[in-house]
């Protein structure tokens, strides 16, 4: 792994336009469980059943109880970890331009990255399904499920459920960033959820290097990524940044 850390540090030092694609894995060290992989929510229930818009429309109370309430409890108190902070350091070095994240937890912005594309929207707000009024998630009273708007309408996360469209703006900007970069860091994503997992493919097709950080292999490994650094995002990012500092100093 040491060799790959050095290689990543050198590749980042040589790059001019770095874009990161992140997934639930980068937030596990902040205590937010991923959907897949060890300890994932999906070991306990079927994602398509729970995180699908059809499931929400059929039975909002069930989805609130099993998924949204639990996410709210965890996300309300989560803080950025070394993985997020490492990406901020890369931005401060002038390397990282944009973070495309599949996460809805807001931790990249909390850490300090300034250009974050929220591919699946965010969890900071809930919106009324009838009048579209928005409520801050941390202030929503969950003593009665599903929580309701003052107008009586049911509240839903302002995020993208499975089966829903990616916001056009996020899709467009992500494709542009993926095609413009000369190095894409793919951190903590199982690279299975479409169309987010296509961003590294666009990057590769445009001639960029694609570097994965993940404790497990993904469908990108050996096909679209140049190499995989097997490890946890926090530890690996710390070591890459330290290697870059050493090279500079
Ligand atoms: P995923 O749950 O499908 O996969 C998580 C990946 O992270 C796995 O490949 C796993 O090996 C890896 N991983 C686990 N721990 C890691 C660590 N410490 N460092 C680096 N990698 C680690 O995640 P996904 O690909 O993002 O897809 C799931 C979907 O669910 C996304 O669309 C996302 O919107 C949503 N989701 C978001 C959150 C969040 O906002 N934090 C949490 C759960 C799910
Ligand atoms: Zn309303």
mmCIF file of C-alpha atoms and ligand atoms in Angstrom:
data_model
loop_
_atom_site.group_PDB
_atom_site.id
_atom_site.type_symbol
_atom_site.label_atom_id
_atom_site.label_comp_id
_atom_site.label_asym_id
_atom_site.label_seq_id
_atom_site.Cartn_x
_atom_site.Cartn_y
_atom_site.Cartn_z
ATOM 1 C CA UNK A 1 0.000 0.000 0.000
ATOM 2 C CA UNK A 2 2.912 2.391 0.715
ATOM 3 C CA UNK A 3 3.863 2.339 -2.960
ATOM 4 C CA UNK A 4 0.325 3.197 -4.004
ATOM 5 C CA UNK A 5 0.178 6.068 -1.503
ATOM 6 C CA UNK A 6 3.392 7.483 -3.008
ATOM 7 C CA UNK A 7 2.023 6.966 -6.504
ATOM 8 C CA UNK A 8 -1.230 8.763 -5.622
ATOM 9 C CA UNK A 9 0.710 11.636 -4.032
ATOM 10 C CA UNK A 10 2.819 11.971 -7.186
ATOM 11 C CA UNK A 11 -0.195 11.716 -9.496
ATOM 12 C CA UNK A 12 -2.042 14.376 -7.480
ATOM 13 C CA UNK A 13 1.020 16.624 -7.478
ATOM 14 C CA UNK A 14 1.188 16.353 -11.277
ATOM 15 C CA UNK A 15 -2.563 16.884 -11.772
ATOM 16 C CA UNK A 16 -4.057 20.296 -12.518
ATOM 17 C CA UNK A 17 -7.762 19.605 -12.229
ATOM 18 C CA UNK A 18 -8.853 17.044 -9.673
ATOM 19 C CA UNK A 19 -12.470 16.017 -9.141
ATOM 20 C CA UNK A 20 -13.643 13.667 -6.383
ATOM 21 C CA UNK A 21 -16.634 11.341 -6.561
ATOM 22 C CA UNK A 22 -17.687 10.221 -3.096
ATOM 23 C CA UNK A 23 -20.210 7.771 -1.692
ATOM 24 C CA UNK A 24 -21.537 6.562 1.619
ATOM 25 C CA UNK A 25 -18.168 4.935 2.475
ATOM 26 C CA UNK A 26 -16.476 8.291 3.138
ATOM 27 C CA UNK A 27 -19.023 9.024 5.876
ATOM 28 C CA UNK A 28 -18.865 5.674 7.684
ATOM 29 C CA UNK A 29 -16.017 6.991 9.872
ATOM 30 C CA UNK A 30 -18.433 9.767 10.913
ATOM 31 C CA UNK A 31 -20.793 7.090 12.194
ATOM 32 C CA UNK A 32 -23.211 7.069 9.238
ATOM 33 C CA UNK A 33 -23.829 3.520 8.021
ATOM 34 C CA UNK A 34 -23.520 2.852 4.267
ATOM 35 C CA UNK A 35 -26.154 1.015 2.263
ATOM 36 C CA UNK A 36 -23.829 -1.737 1.080
ATOM 37 C CA UNK A 37 -20.724 -3.323 2.551
ATOM 38 C CA UNK A 38 -20.162 -4.368 6.138
ATOM 39 C CA UNK A 39 -22.529 -2.816 8.662
ATOM 40 C CA UNK A 40 -24.648 -1.410 5.857
ATOM 41 C CA UNK A 41 -28.310 -0.633 6.303
ATOM 42 C CA UNK A 42 -29.042 -3.141 3.570
ATOM 43 C CA UNK A 43 -27.976 -6.040 5.734
ATOM 44 C CA UNK A 44 -31.130 -5.286 7.675
ATOM 45 C CA UNK A 45 -33.648 -4.415 4.963
ATOM 46 C CA UNK A 46 -34.114 -4.277 1.224
ATOM 47 C CA UNK A 47 -33.116 -0.893 -0.233
ATOM 48 C CA UNK A 48 -35.502 -1.032 -3.124
ATOM 49 C CA UNK A 49 -38.284 -1.653 -0.641
ATOM 50 C CA UNK A 50 -37.331 1.185 1.679
ATOM 51 C CA UNK A 51 -35.471 3.881 -0.243
ATOM 52 C CA UNK A 52 -37.676 3.742 -3.338
ATOM 53 C CA UNK A 53 -40.131 6.498 -4.158
ATOM 54 C CA UNK A 54 -42.877 3.905 -4.765
ATOM 55 C CA UNK A 55 -42.408 2.559 -1.226
ATOM 56 C CA UNK A 56 -42.626 6.094 0.167
ATOM 57 C CA UNK A 57 -45.781 6.892 -1.810
ATOM 58 C CA UNK A 58 -47.368 3.590 -0.743
ATOM 59 C CA UNK A 59 -46.545 3.888 2.944
ATOM 60 C CA UNK A 60 -44.805 7.118 4.037
ATOM 61 C CA UNK A 61 -45.061 6.224 7.729
ATOM 62 C CA UNK A 62 -43.201 2.945 7.192
ATOM 63 C CA UNK A 63 -40.346 4.633 5.300
ATOM 64 C CA UNK A 64 -40.177 7.412 7.905
ATOM 65 C CA UNK A 65 -39.976 4.860 10.715
ATOM 66 C CA UNK A 66 -37.439 2.505 9.124
ATOM 67 C CA UNK A 67 -35.190 4.898 7.231
ATOM 68 C CA UNK A 68 -35.790 8.639 7.500
ATOM 69 C CA UNK A 69 -36.111 8.839 11.275
ATOM 70 C CA UNK A 70 -32.958 6.775 11.727
ATOM 71 C CA UNK A 71 -31.026 8.840 9.157
ATOM 72 C CA UNK A 72 -32.194 12.054 10.848
ATOM 73 C CA UNK A 73 -30.966 10.909 14.248
ATOM 74 C CA UNK A 74 -27.550 9.996 12.860
ATOM 75 C CA UNK A 75 -27.072 12.901 10.419
ATOM 76 C CA UNK A 76 -28.207 15.532 12.972
ATOM 77 C CA UNK A 77 -25.114 14.849 15.088
ATOM 78 C CA UNK A 78 -22.517 13.658 12.528
ATOM 79 C CA UNK A 79 -19.244 15.540 12.039
ATOM 80 C CA UNK A 80 -16.752 15.458 9.144
ATOM 81 C CA UNK A 81 -13.878 12.938 9.488
ATOM 82 C CA UNK A 82 -10.310 12.802 8.142
ATOM 83 C CA UNK A 83 -11.578 11.630 4.738
ATOM 84 C CA UNK A 84 -13.629 14.805 4.285
ATOM 85 C CA UNK A 85 -10.823 16.920 5.775
ATOM 86 C CA UNK A 86 -8.275 15.410 3.370
ATOM 87 C CA UNK A 87 -10.405 16.556 0.437
ATOM 88 C CA UNK A 88 -10.449 20.074 1.926
ATOM 89 C CA UNK A 89 -6.636 20.022 2.101
ATOM 90 C CA UNK A 90 -6.498 19.011 -1.574
ATOM 91 C CA UNK A 91 -8.729 21.986 -2.389
ATOM 92 C CA UNK A 92 -6.485 24.298 -0.339
ATOM 93 C CA UNK A 93 -3.481 23.018 -2.305
ATOM 94 C CA UNK A 94 -5.276 24.198 -5.455
ATOM 95 C CA UNK A 95 -5.701 20.663 -6.787
ATOM 96 C CA UNK A 96 -9.285 19.677 -6.057
ATOM 97 C CA UNK A 97 -11.868 21.769 -7.894
ATOM 98 C CA UNK A 98 -15.149 19.946 -7.369
ATOM 99 C CA UNK A 99 -16.626 17.220 -5.176
ATOM 100 C CA UNK A 100 -19.447 15.199 -6.716
ATOM 101 C CA UNK A 101 -21.120 13.405 -3.829
ATOM 102 C CA UNK A 102 -23.845 10.797 -3.703
ATOM 103 C CA UNK A 103 -24.171 11.518 0.007
ATOM 104 C CA UNK A 104 -26.977 13.547 1.437
ATOM 105 C CA UNK A 105 -25.333 14.245 4.791
ATOM 106 C CA UNK A 106 -23.817 17.675 4.038
ATOM 107 C CA UNK A 107 -20.441 16.694 5.548
ATOM 108 C CA UNK A 108 -18.290 17.885 2.620
ATOM 109 C CA UNK A 109 -19.680 21.407 3.000
ATOM 110 C CA UNK A 110 -19.359 21.186 6.791
ATOM 111 C CA UNK A 111 -15.689 20.235 6.339
ATOM 112 C CA UNK A 112 -15.101 23.242 4.071
ATOM 113 C CA UNK A 113 -15.115 22.156 0.420
ATOM 114 C CA UNK A 114 -16.564 25.026 -1.564
ATOM 115 C CA UNK A 115 -17.817 23.390 -4.766
ATOM 116 C CA UNK A 116 -19.928 20.361 -3.858
ATOM 117 C CA UNK A 117 -22.410 18.859 -6.291
ATOM 118 C CA UNK A 118 -25.077 16.960 -4.367
ATOM 119 C CA UNK A 119 -25.971 14.316 -6.904
ATOM 120 C CA UNK A 120 -28.790 12.902 -4.799
ATOM 121 C CA UNK A 121 -29.917 16.149 -3.177
ATOM 122 C CA UNK A 122 -29.561 16.584 0.570
ATOM 123 C CA UNK A 123 -31.059 15.672 3.868
ATOM 124 C CA UNK A 124 -30.837 19.114 5.442
ATOM 125 C CA UNK A 125 -34.385 19.935 4.380
ATOM 126 C CA UNK A 126 -37.755 18.223 4.247
ATOM 127 C CA UNK A 127 -40.405 19.434 1.856
ATOM 128 C CA UNK A 128 -44.187 19.289 1.936
ATOM 129 C CA UNK A 129 -45.585 17.010 -0.749
ATOM 130 C CA UNK A 130 -48.622 19.288 -1.151
ATOM 131 C CA UNK A 131 -47.422 22.903 -0.977
ATOM 132 C CA UNK A 132 -43.608 22.392 -1.365
ATOM 133 C CA UNK A 133 -42.842 24.441 1.764
ATOM 134 C CA UNK A 134 -39.447 23.470 3.194
ATOM 135 C CA UNK A 135 -38.568 22.686 6.812
ATOM 136 C CA UNK A 136 -35.101 22.285 8.294
ATOM 137 C CA UNK A 137 -34.681 18.575 9.067
ATOM 138 C CA UNK A 138 -33.049 19.182 12.440
ATOM 139 C CA UNK A 139 -36.140 21.147 13.526
ATOM 140 C CA UNK A 140 -38.765 18.681 12.324
ATOM 141 C CA UNK A 141 -40.778 17.136 15.172
ATOM 142 C CA UNK A 142 -40.813 13.364 14.719
ATOM 143 C CA UNK A 143 -43.055 12.578 17.676
ATOM 144 C CA UNK A 144 -45.859 11.917 15.169
ATOM 145 C CA UNK A 145 -44.983 9.929 12.042
ATOM 146 C CA UNK A 146 -45.178 10.899 9.254
ATOM 147 C CA UNK A 147 -44.437 14.520 10.182
ATOM 148 C CA UNK A 148 -46.727 17.007 8.485
ATOM 149 C CA UNK A 149 -46.587 20.555 7.152
ATOM 150 C CA UNK A 150 -48.757 23.294 8.658
ATOM 151 C CA UNK A 151 -51.039 22.745 5.630
ATOM 152 C CA UNK A 152 -51.521 19.076 6.546
ATOM 153 C CA UNK A 153 -49.349 17.683 3.735
ATOM 154 C CA UNK A 154 -46.813 14.933 4.444
ATOM 155 C CA UNK A 155 -43.137 15.900 4.678
ATOM 156 C CA UNK A 156 -40.522 14.056 2.611
ATOM 157 C CA UNK A 157 -36.737 14.406 2.443
ATOM 158 C CA UNK A 158 -35.579 16.924 -0.145
ATOM 159 C CA UNK A 159 -33.299 14.160 -1.440
ATOM 160 C CA UNK A 160 -33.541 11.778 -4.382
ATOM 161 C CA UNK A 161 -35.181 8.409 -3.710
ATOM 162 C CA UNK A 162 -34.459 5.420 -5.935
ATOM 163 C CA UNK A 163 -36.774 5.653 -8.909
ATOM 164 C CA UNK A 164 -36.536 9.460 -9.069
ATOM 165 C CA UNK A 165 -34.695 11.685 -11.543
ATOM 166 C CA UNK A 166 -31.297 13.169 -10.732
ATOM 167 C CA UNK A 167 -31.702 16.979 -10.546
ATOM 168 C CA UNK A 168 -30.846 18.222 -14.046
ATOM 169 C CA UNK A 169 -28.387 20.807 -12.805
ATOM 170 C CA UNK A 170 -26.436 18.256 -10.731
ATOM 171 C CA UNK A 171 -26.348 15.805 -13.619
ATOM 172 C CA UNK A 172 -25.144 18.427 -16.091
ATOM 173 C CA UNK A 173 -22.476 19.909 -13.816
ATOM 174 C CA UNK A 174 -21.190 16.472 -12.791
ATOM 175 C CA UNK A 175 -20.768 15.358 -16.382
ATOM 176 C CA UNK A 176 -18.898 18.552 -17.150
ATOM 177 C CA UNK A 177 -16.597 18.164 -14.139
ATOM 178 C CA UNK A 178 -15.965 14.491 -14.939
ATOM 179 C CA UNK A 179 -15.013 15.342 -18.512
ATOM 180 C CA UNK A 180 -12.855 18.324 -17.513
ATOM 181 C CA UNK A 181 -10.706 16.690 -14.843
ATOM 182 C CA UNK A 182 -7.307 15.111 -15.363
ATOM 183 C CA UNK A 183 -7.568 13.026 -12.186
ATOM 184 C CA UNK A 184 -10.667 11.645 -10.513
ATOM 185 C CA UNK A 185 -10.546 10.349 -6.935
ATOM 186 C CA UNK A 186 -13.323 7.858 -6.325
ATOM 187 C CA UNK A 187 -13.771 7.524 -2.570
ATOM 188 C CA UNK A 188 -16.079 5.174 -0.672
ATOM 189 C CA UNK A 189 -18.580 4.294 -3.347
ATOM 190 C CA UNK A 190 -19.642 0.819 -4.376
ATOM 191 C CA UNK A 191 -20.047 2.298 -7.884
ATOM 192 C CA UNK A 192 -23.272 0.427 -8.461
ATOM 193 C CA UNK A 193 -25.873 3.191 -8.261
ATOM 194 C CA UNK A 194 -26.619 4.621 -11.729
ATOM 195 C CA UNK A 195 -25.959 7.172 -13.138
ATOM 196 C CA UNK A 196 -23.449 8.370 -10.505
ATOM 197 C CA UNK A 197 -21.183 5.390 -11.216
ATOM 198 C CA UNK A 198 -20.812 6.569 -14.820
ATOM 199 C CA UNK A 199 -18.856 9.694 -13.790
ATOM 200 C CA UNK A 200 -15.533 7.796 -13.515
ATOM 201 C CA UNK A 201 -16.277 6.283 -16.932
ATOM 202 C CA UNK A 202 -16.696 9.775 -18.430
ATOM 203 C CA UNK A 203 -13.479 10.852 -16.703
ATOM 204 C CA UNK A 204 -11.588 7.866 -18.086
ATOM 205 C CA UNK A 205 -12.979 8.409 -21.584
ATOM 206 C CA UNK A 206 -11.729 11.999 -21.449
ATOM 207 C CA UNK A 207 -8.214 10.807 -20.638
ATOM 208 C CA UNK A 208 -8.171 11.327 -16.858
ATOM 209 C CA UNK A 209 -6.518 9.050 -14.329
ATOM 210 C CA UNK A 210 -9.037 7.364 -12.033
ATOM 211 C CA UNK A 211 -7.880 6.465 -8.513
ATOM 212 C CA UNK A 212 -10.110 4.530 -6.110
ATOM 213 C CA UNK A 213 -9.981 4.541 -2.308
ATOM 214 C CA UNK A 214 -12.070 1.740 -0.827
ATOM 215 C CA UNK A 215 -11.493 -1.252 1.471
ATOM 216 C CA UNK A 216 -13.185 -3.411 -1.168
ATOM 217 C CA UNK A 217 -13.005 -3.874 -4.938
ATOM 218 C CA UNK A 218 -15.793 -2.350 -7.048
ATOM 219 C CA UNK A 219 -17.024 -2.867 -10.629
ATOM 220 C CA UNK A 220 -14.646 -0.012 -11.615
ATOM 221 C CA UNK A 221 -11.581 -1.817 -10.254
ATOM 222 C CA UNK A 222 -9.268 -3.070 -12.974
ATOM 223 C CA UNK A 223 -11.573 -1.751 -15.702
ATOM 224 C CA UNK A 224 -12.057 1.977 -15.329
ATOM 225 C CA UNK A 225 -9.840 2.806 -12.384
ATOM 226 C CA UNK A 226 -6.075 2.933 -12.840
ATOM 227 C CA UNK A 227 -5.538 1.580 -9.333
ATOM 228 C CA UNK A 228 -7.337 0.952 -6.064
ATOM 229 C CA UNK A 229 -5.859 1.950 -2.714
ATOM 230 C CA UNK A 230 -7.421 -0.587 -0.391
ATOM 231 C CA UNK A 231 -8.158 1.074 2.928
ATOM 232 C CA UNK A 232 -10.365 3.423 4.859
ATOM 233 C CA UNK A 233 -10.876 6.908 3.461
ATOM 234 C CA UNK A 234 -9.650 8.745 6.591
ATOM 235 C CA UNK A 235 -6.409 6.823 6.966
ATOM 236 C CA UNK A 236 -5.622 6.785 3.236
ATOM 237 C CA UNK A 237 -6.319 10.514 2.780
ATOM 238 C CA UNK A 238 -4.126 11.364 5.785
ATOM 239 C CA UNK A 239 -1.270 9.363 4.328
ATOM 240 C CA UNK A 240 -1.620 10.813 0.829
ATOM 241 C CA UNK A 241 -1.680 14.393 2.134
ATOM 242 C CA UNK A 242 1.344 13.676 4.380
ATOM 243 C CA UNK A 243 3.240 12.230 1.391
ATOM 244 C CA UNK A 244 2.400 15.326 -0.693
ATOM 245 C CA UNK A 245 3.548 17.643 2.120
ATOM 246 C CA UNK A 246 6.806 15.691 2.395
ATOM 247 C CA UNK A 247 7.445 15.900 -1.351
ATOM 248 C CA UNK A 248 6.859 19.638 -1.313
ATOM 249 C CA UNK A 249 8.890 20.337 1.795
HETATM 250 P P1 LIG B 1 -22.768 2.144 -0.847
HETATM 251 O O1 LIG B 1 -23.424 2.098 0.477
HETATM 252 O O2 LIG B 1 -23.386 1.415 -1.974
HETATM 253 O O3 LIG B 1 -21.266 1.606 -0.737
HETATM 254 C C1 LIG B 1 -20.389 2.025 0.253
HETATM 255 C C2 LIG B 1 -18.983 1.770 -0.230
HETATM 256 O O4 LIG B 1 -18.074 2.359 0.694
HETATM 257 C C3 LIG B 1 -18.619 0.280 -0.335
HETATM 258 O O5 LIG B 1 -17.956 0.067 -1.561
HETATM 259 C C4 LIG B 1 -17.649 0.068 0.837
HETATM 260 O O6 LIG B 1 -16.680 -0.907 0.566
HETATM 261 C C5 LIG B 1 -17.034 1.443 0.981
HETATM 262 N N1 LIG B 1 -16.527 1.783 2.311
HETATM 263 C C6 LIG B 1 -16.973 1.366 3.531
HETATM 264 N N2 LIG B 1 -16.267 1.935 4.516
HETATM 265 C C7 LIG B 1 -15.353 2.745 3.921
HETATM 266 C C8 LIG B 1 -14.329 3.607 4.419
HETATM 267 N N3 LIG B 1 -14.107 3.767 5.736
HETATM 268 N N4 LIG B 1 -13.582 4.289 3.529
HETATM 269 C C9 LIG B 1 -13.791 4.145 2.193
HETATM 270 N N5 LIG B 1 -14.733 3.340 1.674
HETATM 271 C C10 LIG B 1 -15.515 2.651 2.527
HETATM 272 O O7 LIG B 1 -22.575 3.652 -1.135
HETATM 273 P P2 LIG B 1 -22.870 4.471 -2.427
HETATM 274 O O8 LIG B 1 -22.055 3.925 -3.545
HETATM 275 O O9 LIG B 1 -22.678 5.869 -2.023
HETATM 276 O O10 LIG B 1 -24.402 4.210 -2.796
HETATM 277 C C11 LIG B 1 -25.432 4.253 -1.816
HETATM 278 C C12 LIG B 1 -26.515 5.300 -2.031
HETATM 279 O O11 LIG B 1 -27.116 5.526 -0.756
HETATM 280 C C13 LIG B 1 -26.010 6.619 -2.468
HETATM 281 O O12 LIG B 1 -26.793 6.986 -3.519
HETATM 282 C C14 LIG B 1 -26.230 7.597 -1.302
HETATM 283 O O13 LIG B 1 -27.006 8.690 -1.732
HETATM 284 C C15 LIG B 1 -27.090 6.862 -0.309
HETATM 285 N N6 LIG B 1 -26.552 6.887 1.082
HETATM 286 C C16 LIG B 1 -26.005 8.033 1.588
HETATM 287 C C17 LIG B 1 -25.471 8.073 2.863
HETATM 288 C C18 LIG B 1 -24.872 9.368 3.365
HETATM 289 O O14 LIG B 1 -25.302 10.446 2.972
HETATM 290 N N7 LIG B 1 -23.847 9.314 4.218
HETATM 291 C C19 LIG B 1 -25.478 6.916 3.655
HETATM 292 C C20 LIG B 1 -26.063 5.754 3.120
HETATM 293 C C21 LIG B 1 -26.590 5.759 1.816
HETATM 294 ZN ZN1 LIG B 2 -47.674 22.117 2.995
#
